[in-house]
Amino acid sequence: MGLEMVNKLVYLIFIAVTWLVYVGFTLPILLLFMSFGQSCHVAMIIATVMTILFILVQRTFRGLHLINRLQDDTADIETRLQLANGYFQKSMKQVNKQNRHQAKVYCKQLKQYQHQLKAYQKNQKS
């Protein structure tokens, strides 16, 4: 017997107990106005209708809960995406800053090499 089957069995027992509670509450009230046989029939009908309404309301709220949870999950994902985008932008700025610094270093080295080349060329001419 799987866990899902056990959960269904527990749910069915819960619904049966709910139905019995409805019968237990309506039967004494109806006994004040009707005979025992009629009270039993009417109490069972009322309990059945109330149990069906209980199940419908329960499933509706379960669906609403799932929708709310999905919206919360979506908002959480959007927040994480915004954070990731912020980190990406920050890291790109750092990379650009490092690249600019490296470019400046290369420019300085290039100027030094150009001066060395000019000095070498002067020495070659003389």
mmCIF file of N, CA and C in Angstrom:
data_model
loop_
_atom_site.group_PDB
_atom_site.id
_atom_site.type_symbol
_atom_site.label_atom_id
_atom_site.label_comp_id
_atom_site.label_asym_id
_atom_site.label_seq_id
_atom_site.Cartn_x
_atom_site.Cartn_y
_atom_site.Cartn_z
ATOM 1 N N MET A 1 0.853 -1.173 0.000
ATOM 2 C CA MET A 1 0.000 0.000 0.000
ATOM 3 C C MET A 1 0.896 1.232 0.000
ATOM 4 N N GLY A 2 0.806 2.030 -1.069
ATOM 5 C CA GLY A 2 1.665 3.194 -1.193
ATOM 6 C C GLY A 2 1.203 4.346 -0.320
ATOM 7 N N LEU A 3 2.065 5.325 -0.225
ATOM 8 C CA LEU A 3 1.773 6.501 0.587
ATOM 9 C C LEU A 3 0.576 7.264 0.038
ATOM 10 N N GLU A 4 0.472 7.321 -1.274
ATOM 11 C CA GLU A 4 -0.664 8.023 -1.895
ATOM 12 C C GLU A 4 -1.981 7.329 -1.550
ATOM 13 N N MET A 5 -1.970 6.006 -1.541
ATOM 14 C CA MET A 5 -3.175 5.249 -1.192
ATOM 15 C C MET A 5 -3.550 5.477 0.276
ATOM 16 N N VAL A 6 -2.555 5.539 1.135
ATOM 17 C CA VAL A 6 -2.808 5.793 2.557
ATOM 18 C C VAL A 6 -3.398 7.191 2.737
ATOM 19 N N ASN A 7 -2.853 8.173 2.013
ATOM 20 C CA ASN A 7 -3.373 9.537 2.098
ATOM 21 C C ASN A 7 -4.826 9.598 1.646
ATOM 22 N N LYS A 8 -5.162 8.872 0.572
ATOM 23 C CA LYS A 8 -6.554 8.853 0.099
ATOM 24 C C LYS A 8 -7.470 8.197 1.125
ATOM 25 N N LEU A 9 -6.988 7.134 1.750
ATOM 26 C CA LEU A 9 -7.786 6.448 2.758
ATOM 27 C C LEU A 9 -8.035 7.353 3.972
ATOM 28 N N VAL A 10 -7.003 8.050 4.402
ATOM 29 C CA VAL A 10 -7.157 8.983 5.524
ATOM 30 C C VAL A 10 -8.143 10.088 5.164
ATOM 31 N N TYR A 11 -8.057 10.577 3.936
ATOM 32 C CA TYR A 11 -8.979 11.631 3.488
ATOM 33 C C TYR A 11 -10.424 11.119 3.475
ATOM 34 N N LEU A 12 -10.628 9.898 2.975
ATOM 35 C CA LEU A 12 -11.981 9.332 2.949
ATOM 36 C C LEU A 12 -12.536 9.127 4.364
ATOM 37 N N ILE A 13 -11.685 8.686 5.272
ATOM 38 C CA ILE A 13 -12.114 8.527 6.663
ATOM 39 C C ILE A 13 -12.474 9.891 7.253
ATOM 40 N N PHE A 14 -11.688 10.895 6.947
ATOM 41 C CA PHE A 14 -11.969 12.249 7.427
ATOM 42 C C PHE A 14 -13.312 12.742 6.897
ATOM 43 N N ILE A 15 -13.595 12.501 5.620
ATOM 44 C CA ILE A 15 -14.871 12.929 5.030
ATOM 45 C C ILE A 15 -16.030 12.163 5.677
ATOM 46 N N ALA A 16 -15.839 10.863 5.916
ATOM 47 C CA ALA A 16 -16.898 10.064 6.560
ATOM 48 C C ALA A 16 -17.178 10.581 7.971
ATOM 49 N N VAL A 17 -16.134 10.923 8.716
ATOM 50 C CA VAL A 17 -16.313 11.464 10.063
ATOM 51 C C VAL A 17 -17.006 12.824 9.992
ATOM 52 N N THR A 18 -16.630 13.630 9.000
ATOM 53 C CA THR A 18 -17.301 14.927 8.808
ATOM 54 C C THR A 18 -18.787 14.718 8.556
ATOM 55 N N TRP A 19 -19.125 13.742 7.708
ATOM 56 C CA TRP A 19 -20.538 13.448 7.423
ATOM 57 C C TRP A 19 -21.270 13.019 8.701
ATOM 58 N N LEU A 20 -20.621 12.167 9.494
ATOM 59 C CA LEU A 20 -21.237 11.723 10.752
ATOM 60 C C LEU A 20 -21.428 12.877 11.732
ATOM 61 N N VAL A 21 -20.500 13.803 11.756
ATOM 62 C CA VAL A 21 -20.646 14.972 12.627
ATOM 63 C C VAL A 21 -21.849 15.796 12.192
ATOM 64 N N TYR A 22 -21.990 15.992 10.856
ATOM 65 C CA TYR A 22 -23.151 16.742 10.361
ATOM 66 C C TYR A 22 -24.457 16.032 10.730
ATOM 67 N N VAL A 23 -24.487 14.717 10.571
ATOM 68 C CA VAL A 23 -25.689 13.962 10.950
ATOM 69 C C VAL A 23 -25.935 14.109 12.449
ATOM 70 N N GLY A 24 -24.871 14.003 13.240
ATOM 71 C CA GLY A 24 -24.995 14.098 14.689
ATOM 72 C C GLY A 24 -25.521 15.443 15.160
ATOM 73 N N PHE A 25 -25.172 16.512 14.438
ATOM 74 C CA PHE A 25 -25.658 17.834 14.838
ATOM 75 C C PHE A 25 -27.078 18.116 14.338
ATOM 76 N N THR A 26 -27.418 17.621 13.153
ATOM 77 C CA THR A 26 -28.745 17.935 12.596
ATOM 78 C C THR A 26 -29.844 17.013 13.130
ATOM 79 N N LEU A 27 -29.523 15.773 13.450
ATOM 80 C CA LEU A 27 -30.553 14.822 13.884
ATOM 81 C C LEU A 27 -31.287 15.275 15.156
ATOM 82 N N PRO A 28 -30.591 15.697 16.218
ATOM 83 C CA PRO A 28 -31.333 16.121 17.420
ATOM 84 C C PRO A 28 -32.233 17.342 17.164
ATOM 85 N N ILE A 29 -31.764 18.245 16.306
ATOM 86 C CA ILE A 29 -32.580 19.422 16.003
ATOM 87 C C ILE A 29 -33.841 19.007 15.244
ATOM 88 N N LEU A 30 -33.673 18.099 14.272
ATOM 89 C CA LEU A 30 -34.824 17.662 13.471
ATOM 90 C C LEU A 30 -35.795 16.808 14.287
ATOM 91 N N LEU A 31 -35.286 16.123 15.314
ATOM 92 C CA LEU A 31 -36.171 15.305 16.154
ATOM 93 C C LEU A 31 -37.204 16.156 16.893
ATOM 94 N N LEU A 32 -36.892 17.422 17.067
ATOM 95 C CA LEU A 32 -37.848 18.306 17.717
ATOM 96 C C LEU A 32 -39.086 18.563 16.849
ATOM 97 N N PHE A 33 -38.901 18.416 15.532
ATOM 98 C CA PHE A 33 -39.977 18.778 14.612
ATOM 99 C C PHE A 33 -40.590 17.595 13.875
ATOM 100 N N MET A 34 -39.873 16.435 13.793
ATOM 101 C CA MET A 34 -40.337 15.304 12.989
ATOM 102 C C MET A 34 -40.183 14.009 13.778
ATOM 103 N N SER A 35 -40.694 12.937 13.157
ATOM 104 C CA SER A 35 -40.507 11.615 13.758
ATOM 105 C C SER A 35 -39.063 11.164 13.530
ATOM 106 N N PHE A 36 -38.667 10.074 14.182
ATOM 107 C CA PHE A 36 -37.287 9.601 14.098
ATOM 108 C C PHE A 36 -36.920 9.203 12.666
ATOM 109 N N GLY A 37 -37.787 8.484 11.973
ATOM 110 C CA GLY A 37 -37.504 8.032 10.607
ATOM 111 C C GLY A 37 -37.314 9.200 9.658
ATOM 112 N N GLN A 38 -38.235 10.162 9.728
ATOM 113 C CA GLN A 38 -38.109 11.335 8.861
ATOM 114 C C GLN A 38 -36.865 12.152 9.226
ATOM 115 N N SER A 39 -36.606 12.276 10.500
ATOM 116 C CA SER A 39 -35.422 13.028 10.948
ATOM 117 C C SER A 39 -34.138 12.391 10.422
ATOM 118 N N CYS A 40 -34.076 11.050 10.447
ATOM 119 C CA CYS A 40 -32.886 10.349 9.941
ATOM 120 C C CYS A 40 -32.687 10.624 8.456
ATOM 121 N N HIS A 41 -33.779 10.509 7.673
ATOM 122 C CA HIS A 41 -33.665 10.738 6.235
ATOM 123 C C HIS A 41 -33.238 12.177 5.939
ATOM 124 N N VAL A 42 -33.886 13.120 6.558
ATOM 125 C CA VAL A 42 -33.561 14.528 6.299
ATOM 126 C C VAL A 42 -32.159 14.857 6.802
ATOM 127 N N ALA A 43 -31.767 14.318 7.955
ATOM 128 C CA ALA A 43 -30.425 14.564 8.494
ATOM 129 C C ALA A 43 -29.357 14.005 7.557
ATOM 130 N N MET A 44 -29.605 12.820 6.983
ATOM 131 C CA MET A 44 -28.631 12.246 6.041
ATOM 132 C C MET A 44 -28.539 13.084 4.768
ATOM 133 N N ILE A 45 -29.668 13.577 4.292
ATOM 134 C CA ILE A 45 -29.654 14.419 3.082
ATOM 135 C C ILE A 45 -28.901 15.724 3.370
ATOM 136 N N ILE A 46 -29.217 16.356 4.489
ATOM 137 C CA ILE A 46 -28.530 17.611 4.842
ATOM 138 C C ILE A 46 -27.030 17.373 5.038
ATOM 139 N N ALA A 47 -26.683 16.280 5.717
ATOM 140 C CA ALA A 47 -25.267 15.971 5.948
ATOM 141 C C ALA A 47 -24.535 15.718 4.637
ATOM 142 N N THR A 48 -25.207 15.035 3.703
ATOM 143 C CA THR A 48 -24.584 14.774 2.401
ATOM 144 C C THR A 48 -24.342 16.074 1.645
ATOM 145 N N VAL A 49 -25.352 16.942 1.620
ATOM 146 C CA VAL A 49 -25.196 18.229 0.927
ATOM 147 C C VAL A 49 -24.099 19.062 1.580
ATOM 148 N N MET A 50 -24.088 19.119 2.901
ATOM 149 C CA MET A 50 -23.065 19.898 3.607
ATOM 150 C C MET A 50 -21.662 19.326 3.376
ATOM 151 N N THR A 51 -21.538 18.000 3.337
ATOM 152 C CA THR A 51 -20.236 17.380 3.096
ATOM 153 C C THR A 51 -19.743 17.687 1.684
ATOM 154 N N ILE A 52 -20.655 17.623 0.710
ATOM 155 C CA ILE A 52 -20.273 17.960 -0.676
ATOM 156 C C ILE A 52 -19.829 19.416 -0.759
ATOM 157 N N LEU A 53 -20.558 20.316 -0.106
ATOM 158 C CA LEU A 53 -20.153 21.723 -0.088
ATOM 159 C C LEU A 53 -18.799 21.894 0.606
ATOM 160 N N PHE A 54 -18.594 21.144 1.684
ATOM 161 C CA PHE A 54 -17.319 21.192 2.402
ATOM 162 C C PHE A 54 -16.172 20.776 1.473
ATOM 163 N N ILE A 55 -16.379 19.694 0.726
ATOM 164 C CA ILE A 55 -15.338 19.215 -0.197
ATOM 165 C C ILE A 55 -15.076 20.251 -1.287
ATOM 166 N N LEU A 56 -16.140 20.835 -1.841
ATOM 167 C CA LEU A 56 -15.964 21.843 -2.894
ATOM 168 C C LEU A 56 -15.196 23.065 -2.385
ATOM 169 N N VAL A 57 -15.578 23.546 -1.202
ATOM 170 C CA VAL A 57 -14.880 24.707 -0.633
ATOM 171 C C VAL A 57 -13.426 24.360 -0.339
ATOM 172 N N GLN A 58 -13.197 23.174 0.200
ATOM 173 C CA GLN A 58 -11.832 22.752 0.517
ATOM 174 C C GLN A 58 -10.967 22.687 -0.739
ATOM 175 N N ARG A 59 -11.487 22.108 -1.790
ATOM 176 C CA ARG A 59 -10.717 21.996 -3.038
ATOM 177 C C ARG A 59 -10.505 23.363 -3.685
ATOM 178 N N THR A 60 -11.509 24.237 -3.560
ATOM 179 C CA THR A 60 -11.355 25.587 -4.111
ATOM 180 C C THR A 60 -10.224 26.315 -3.403
ATOM 181 N N PHE A 61 -10.199 26.248 -2.067
ATOM 182 C CA PHE A 61 -9.140 26.931 -1.336
ATOM 183 C C PHE A 61 -7.788 26.278 -1.559
ATOM 184 N N ARG A 62 -7.768 24.954 -1.776
ATOM 185 C CA ARG A 62 -6.502 24.298 -2.101
ATOM 186 C C ARG A 62 -5.982 24.826 -3.430
ATOM 187 N N GLY A 63 -6.904 24.993 -4.406
ATOM 188 C CA GLY A 63 -6.511 25.563 -5.694
ATOM 189 C C GLY A 63 -6.009 26.983 -5.548
ATOM 190 N N LEU A 64 -6.687 27.787 -4.715
ATOM 191 C CA LEU A 64 -6.238 29.156 -4.478
ATOM 192 C C LEU A 64 -4.883 29.174 -3.805
ATOM 193 N N HIS A 65 -4.680 28.241 -2.873
ATOM 194 C CA HIS A 65 -3.383 28.152 -2.201
ATOM 195 C C HIS A 65 -2.281 27.831 -3.208
ATOM 196 N N LEU A 66 -2.563 26.911 -4.127
ATOM 197 C CA LEU A 66 -1.560 26.564 -5.138
ATOM 198 C C LEU A 66 -1.268 27.752 -6.046
ATOM 199 N N ILE A 67 -2.319 28.519 -6.388
ATOM 200 C CA ILE A 67 -2.123 29.704 -7.233
ATOM 201 C C ILE A 67 -1.267 30.728 -6.489
ATOM 202 N N ASN A 68 -1.570 30.948 -5.201
ATOM 203 C CA ASN A 68 -0.780 31.896 -4.410
ATOM 204 C C ASN A 68 0.668 31.449 -4.284
ATOM 205 N N ARG A 69 0.850 30.138 -4.082
ATOM 206 C CA ARG A 69 2.212 29.616 -3.975
ATOM 207 C C ARG A 69 2.966 29.784 -5.292
ATOM 208 N N LEU A 70 2.258 29.558 -6.407
ATOM 209 C CA LEU A 70 2.880 29.739 -7.718
ATOM 210 C C LEU A 70 3.269 31.200 -7.927
ATOM 211 N N GLN A 71 2.389 32.131 -7.506
ATOM 212 C CA GLN A 71 2.706 33.549 -7.626
ATOM 213 C C GLN A 71 3.896 33.908 -6.749
ATOM 214 N N ASP A 72 3.952 33.351 -5.535
ATOM 215 C CA ASP A 72 5.091 33.608 -4.654
ATOM 216 C C ASP A 72 6.381 33.077 -5.259
ATOM 217 N N ASP A 73 6.306 31.872 -5.836
ATOM 218 C CA ASP A 73 7.480 31.285 -6.478
ATOM 219 C C ASP A 73 7.929 32.140 -7.661
ATOM 220 N N THR A 74 6.952 32.646 -8.438
ATOM 221 C CA THR A 74 7.278 33.488 -9.580
ATOM 222 C C THR A 74 7.937 34.780 -9.114
ATOM 223 N N ALA A 75 7.396 35.385 -8.055
ATOM 224 C CA ALA A 75 7.995 36.613 -7.517
ATOM 225 C C ALA A 75 9.405 36.334 -7.001
ATOM 226 N N ASP A 76 9.602 35.174 -6.370
ATOM 227 C CA ASP A 76 10.926 34.809 -5.869
ATOM 228 C C ASP A 76 11.909 34.641 -7.029
ATOM 229 N N ILE A 77 11.452 34.019 -8.094
ATOM 230 C CA ILE A 77 12.318 33.840 -9.270
ATOM 231 C C ILE A 77 12.669 35.193 -9.884
ATOM 232 N N GLU A 78 11.669 36.098 -9.964
ATOM 233 C CA GLU A 78 11.941 37.426 -10.513
ATOM 234 C C GLU A 78 12.960 38.171 -9.648
ATOM 235 N N THR A 79 12.820 38.047 -8.335
ATOM 236 C CA THR A 79 13.774 38.696 -7.429
ATOM 237 C C THR A 79 15.172 38.133 -7.634
ATOM 238 N N ARG A 80 15.260 36.817 -7.748
ATOM 239 C CA ARG A 80 16.578 36.192 -7.960
ATOM 240 C C ARG A 80 17.173 36.617 -9.298
ATOM 241 N N LEU A 81 16.321 36.739 -10.318
ATOM 242 C CA LEU A 81 16.827 37.191 -11.616
ATOM 243 C C LEU A 81 17.342 38.620 -11.527
ATOM 244 N N GLN A 82 16.621 39.481 -10.803
ATOM 245 C CA GLN A 82 17.076 40.863 -10.649
ATOM 246 C C GLN A 82 18.401 40.912 -9.894
ATOM 247 N N LEU A 83 18.527 40.093 -8.843
ATOM 248 C CA LEU A 83 19.800 40.039 -8.110
ATOM 249 C C LEU A 83 20.930 39.546 -9.006
ATOM 250 N N ALA A 84 20.638 38.487 -9.765
ATOM 251 C CA ALA A 84 21.660 37.948 -10.660
ATOM 252 C C ALA A 84 22.051 38.986 -11.709
ATOM 253 N N ASN A 85 21.059 39.724 -12.221
ATOM 254 C CA ASN A 85 21.349 40.764 -13.205
ATOM 255 C C ASN A 85 22.212 41.855 -12.578
ATOM 256 N N GLY A 86 21.890 42.218 -11.315
ATOM 257 C CA GLY A 86 22.696 43.218 -10.613
ATOM 258 C C GLY A 86 24.129 42.762 -10.427
ATOM 259 N N TYR A 87 24.301 41.498 -10.020
ATOM 260 C CA TYR A 87 25.659 40.955 -9.866
ATOM 261 C C TYR A 87 26.387 40.918 -11.201
ATOM 262 N N PHE A 88 25.671 40.568 -12.265
ATOM 263 C CA PHE A 88 26.273 40.518 -13.591
ATOM 264 C C PHE A 88 26.734 41.910 -14.009
ATOM 265 N N GLN A 89 25.857 42.917 -13.809
ATOM 266 C CA GLN A 89 26.222 44.289 -14.180
ATOM 267 C C GLN A 89 27.444 44.755 -13.382
ATOM 268 N N LYS A 90 27.445 44.426 -12.087
ATOM 269 C CA LYS A 90 28.566 44.822 -11.238
ATOM 270 C C LYS A 90 29.859 44.151 -11.693
ATOM 271 N N SER A 91 29.776 42.858 -11.992
ATOM 272 C CA SER A 91 30.985 42.148 -12.428
ATOM 273 C C SER A 91 31.451 42.662 -13.790
ATOM 274 N N MET A 92 30.489 43.025 -14.666
ATOM 275 C CA MET A 92 30.888 43.572 -15.968
ATOM 276 C C MET A 92 31.586 44.922 -15.794
ATOM 277 N N LYS A 93 31.123 45.737 -14.857
ATOM 278 C CA LYS A 93 31.795 47.010 -14.590
ATOM 279 C C LYS A 93 33.211 46.765 -14.101
ATOM 280 N N GLN A 94 33.377 45.759 -13.214
ATOM 281 C CA GLN A 94 34.716 45.444 -12.714
ATOM 282 C C GLN A 94 35.607 44.956 -13.847
ATOM 283 N N VAL A 95 35.039 44.116 -14.730
ATOM 284 C CA VAL A 95 35.821 43.615 -15.865
ATOM 285 C C VAL A 95 36.208 44.768 -16.777
ATOM 286 N N ASN A 96 35.249 45.668 -17.046
ATOM 287 C CA ASN A 96 35.555 46.817 -17.900
ATOM 288 C C ASN A 96 36.630 47.705 -17.269
ATOM 289 N N LYS A 97 36.531 47.882 -15.938
ATOM 290 C CA LYS A 97 37.521 48.686 -15.234
ATOM 291 C C LYS A 97 38.899 48.027 -15.333
ATOM 292 N N GLN A 98 38.938 46.710 -15.157
ATOM 293 C CA GLN A 98 40.206 45.983 -15.268
ATOM 294 C C GLN A 98 40.740 46.064 -16.692
ATOM 295 N N ASN A 99 39.837 45.955 -17.671
ATOM 296 C CA ASN A 99 40.268 46.025 -19.074
ATOM 297 C C ASN A 99 40.814 47.418 -19.405
ATOM 298 N N ARG A 100 40.164 48.467 -18.886
ATOM 299 C CA ARG A 100 40.662 49.820 -19.131
ATOM 300 C C ARG A 100 42.036 49.997 -18.502
ATOM 301 N N HIS A 101 42.199 49.476 -17.292
ATOM 302 C CA HIS A 101 43.495 49.568 -16.620
ATOM 303 C C HIS A 101 44.562 48.821 -17.423
ATOM 304 N N GLN A 102 44.215 47.627 -17.887
ATOM 305 C CA GLN A 102 45.163 46.830 -18.668
ATOM 306 C C GLN A 102 45.507 47.543 -19.973
ATOM 307 N N ALA A 103 44.506 48.185 -20.587
ATOM 308 C CA ALA A 103 44.753 48.921 -21.827
ATOM 309 C C ALA A 103 45.717 50.088 -21.575
ATOM 310 N N LYS A 104 45.557 50.784 -20.431
ATOM 311 C CA LYS A 104 46.465 51.881 -20.098
ATOM 312 C C LYS A 104 47.889 51.368 -19.919
ATOM 313 N N VAL A 105 47.994 50.204 -19.247
ATOM 314 C CA VAL A 105 49.325 49.622 -19.041
ATOM 315 C C VAL A 105 49.959 49.280 -20.391
ATOM 316 N N TYR A 106 49.177 48.694 -21.301
ATOM 317 C CA TYR A 106 49.699 48.339 -22.618
ATOM 318 C C TYR A 106 50.094 49.593 -23.406
ATOM 319 N N CYS A 107 49.303 50.663 -23.267
ATOM 320 C CA CYS A 107 49.643 51.914 -23.960
ATOM 321 C C CYS A 107 50.974 52.472 -23.450
ATOM 322 N N LYS A 108 51.175 52.433 -22.127
ATOM 323 C CA LYS A 108 52.442 52.904 -21.554
ATOM 324 C C LYS A 108 53.605 52.068 -22.068
ATOM 325 N N GLN A 109 53.419 50.751 -22.097
ATOM 326 C CA GLN A 109 54.479 49.868 -22.586
ATOM 327 C C GLN A 109 54.764 50.152 -24.062
ATOM 328 N N LEU A 110 53.692 50.381 -24.839
ATOM 329 C CA LEU A 110 53.859 50.664 -26.263
ATOM 330 C C LEU A 110 54.655 51.961 -26.460
ATOM 331 N N LYS A 111 54.335 52.978 -25.679
ATOM 332 C CA LYS A 111 55.083 54.241 -25.781
ATOM 333 C C LYS A 111 56.538 54.026 -25.405
ATOM 334 N N GLN A 112 56.782 53.229 -24.373
ATOM 335 C CA GLN A 112 58.166 52.941 -23.986
ATOM 336 C C GLN A 112 58.902 52.234 -25.121
ATOM 337 N N TYR A 113 58.230 51.254 -25.734
ATOM 338 C CA TYR A 113 58.860 50.532 -26.850
ATOM 339 C C TYR A 113 59.108 51.455 -28.031
ATOM 340 N N GLN A 114 58.165 52.388 -28.273
ATOM 341 C CA GLN A 114 58.360 53.339 -29.370
ATOM 342 C C GLN A 114 59.576 54.235 -29.091
ATOM 343 N N HIS A 115 59.715 54.712 -27.841
ATOM 344 C CA HIS A 115 60.873 55.531 -27.478
ATOM 345 C C HIS A 115 62.159 54.720 -27.602
ATOM 346 N N GLN A 116 62.128 53.461 -27.173
ATOM 347 C CA GLN A 116 63.312 52.611 -27.289
ATOM 348 C C GLN A 116 63.670 52.395 -28.755
ATOM 349 N N LEU A 117 62.611 52.203 -29.589
ATOM 350 C CA LEU A 117 62.853 51.992 -31.022
ATOM 351 C C LEU A 117 63.469 53.239 -31.649
ATOM 352 N N LYS A 118 62.969 54.409 -31.306
ATOM 353 C CA LYS A 118 63.508 55.667 -31.837
ATOM 354 C C LYS A 118 64.954 55.845 -31.383
ATOM 355 N N ALA A 119 65.199 55.533 -30.124
ATOM 356 C CA ALA A 119 66.574 55.655 -29.610
ATOM 357 C C ALA A 119 67.488 54.667 -30.316
ATOM 358 N N TYR A 120 66.997 53.466 -30.553
ATOM 359 C CA TYR A 120 67.786 52.461 -31.271
ATOM 360 C C TYR A 120 68.071 52.915 -32.700
ATOM 361 N N GLN A 121 67.029 53.485 -33.360
ATOM 362 C CA GLN A 121 67.198 53.954 -34.735
ATOM 363 C C GLN A 121 68.213 55.121 -34.792
ATOM 364 N N LYS A 122 68.199 56.015 -33.805
ATOM 365 C CA LYS A 122 69.157 57.113 -33.756
ATOM 366 C C LYS A 122 70.566 56.564 -33.599
ATOM 367 N N ASN A 123 70.681 55.554 -32.724
ATOM 368 C CA ASN A 123 72.002 54.964 -32.508
ATOM 369 C C ASN A 123 72.499 54.260 -33.773
ATOM 370 N N GLN A 124 71.599 53.709 -34.544
ATOM 371 C CA GLN A 124 71.992 53.014 -35.777
ATOM 372 C C GLN A 124 72.469 54.002 -36.831
ATOM 373 N N LYS A 125 71.831 55.201 -36.891
ATOM 374 C CA LYS A 125 72.207 56.214 -37.893
ATOM 375 C C LYS A 125 73.553 56.848 -37.561
ATOM 376 N N SER A 126 73.847 56.972 -36.273
ATOM 377 C CA SER A 126 75.091 57.635 -35.947
ATOM 378 C C SER A 126 76.249 56.699 -35.859
#
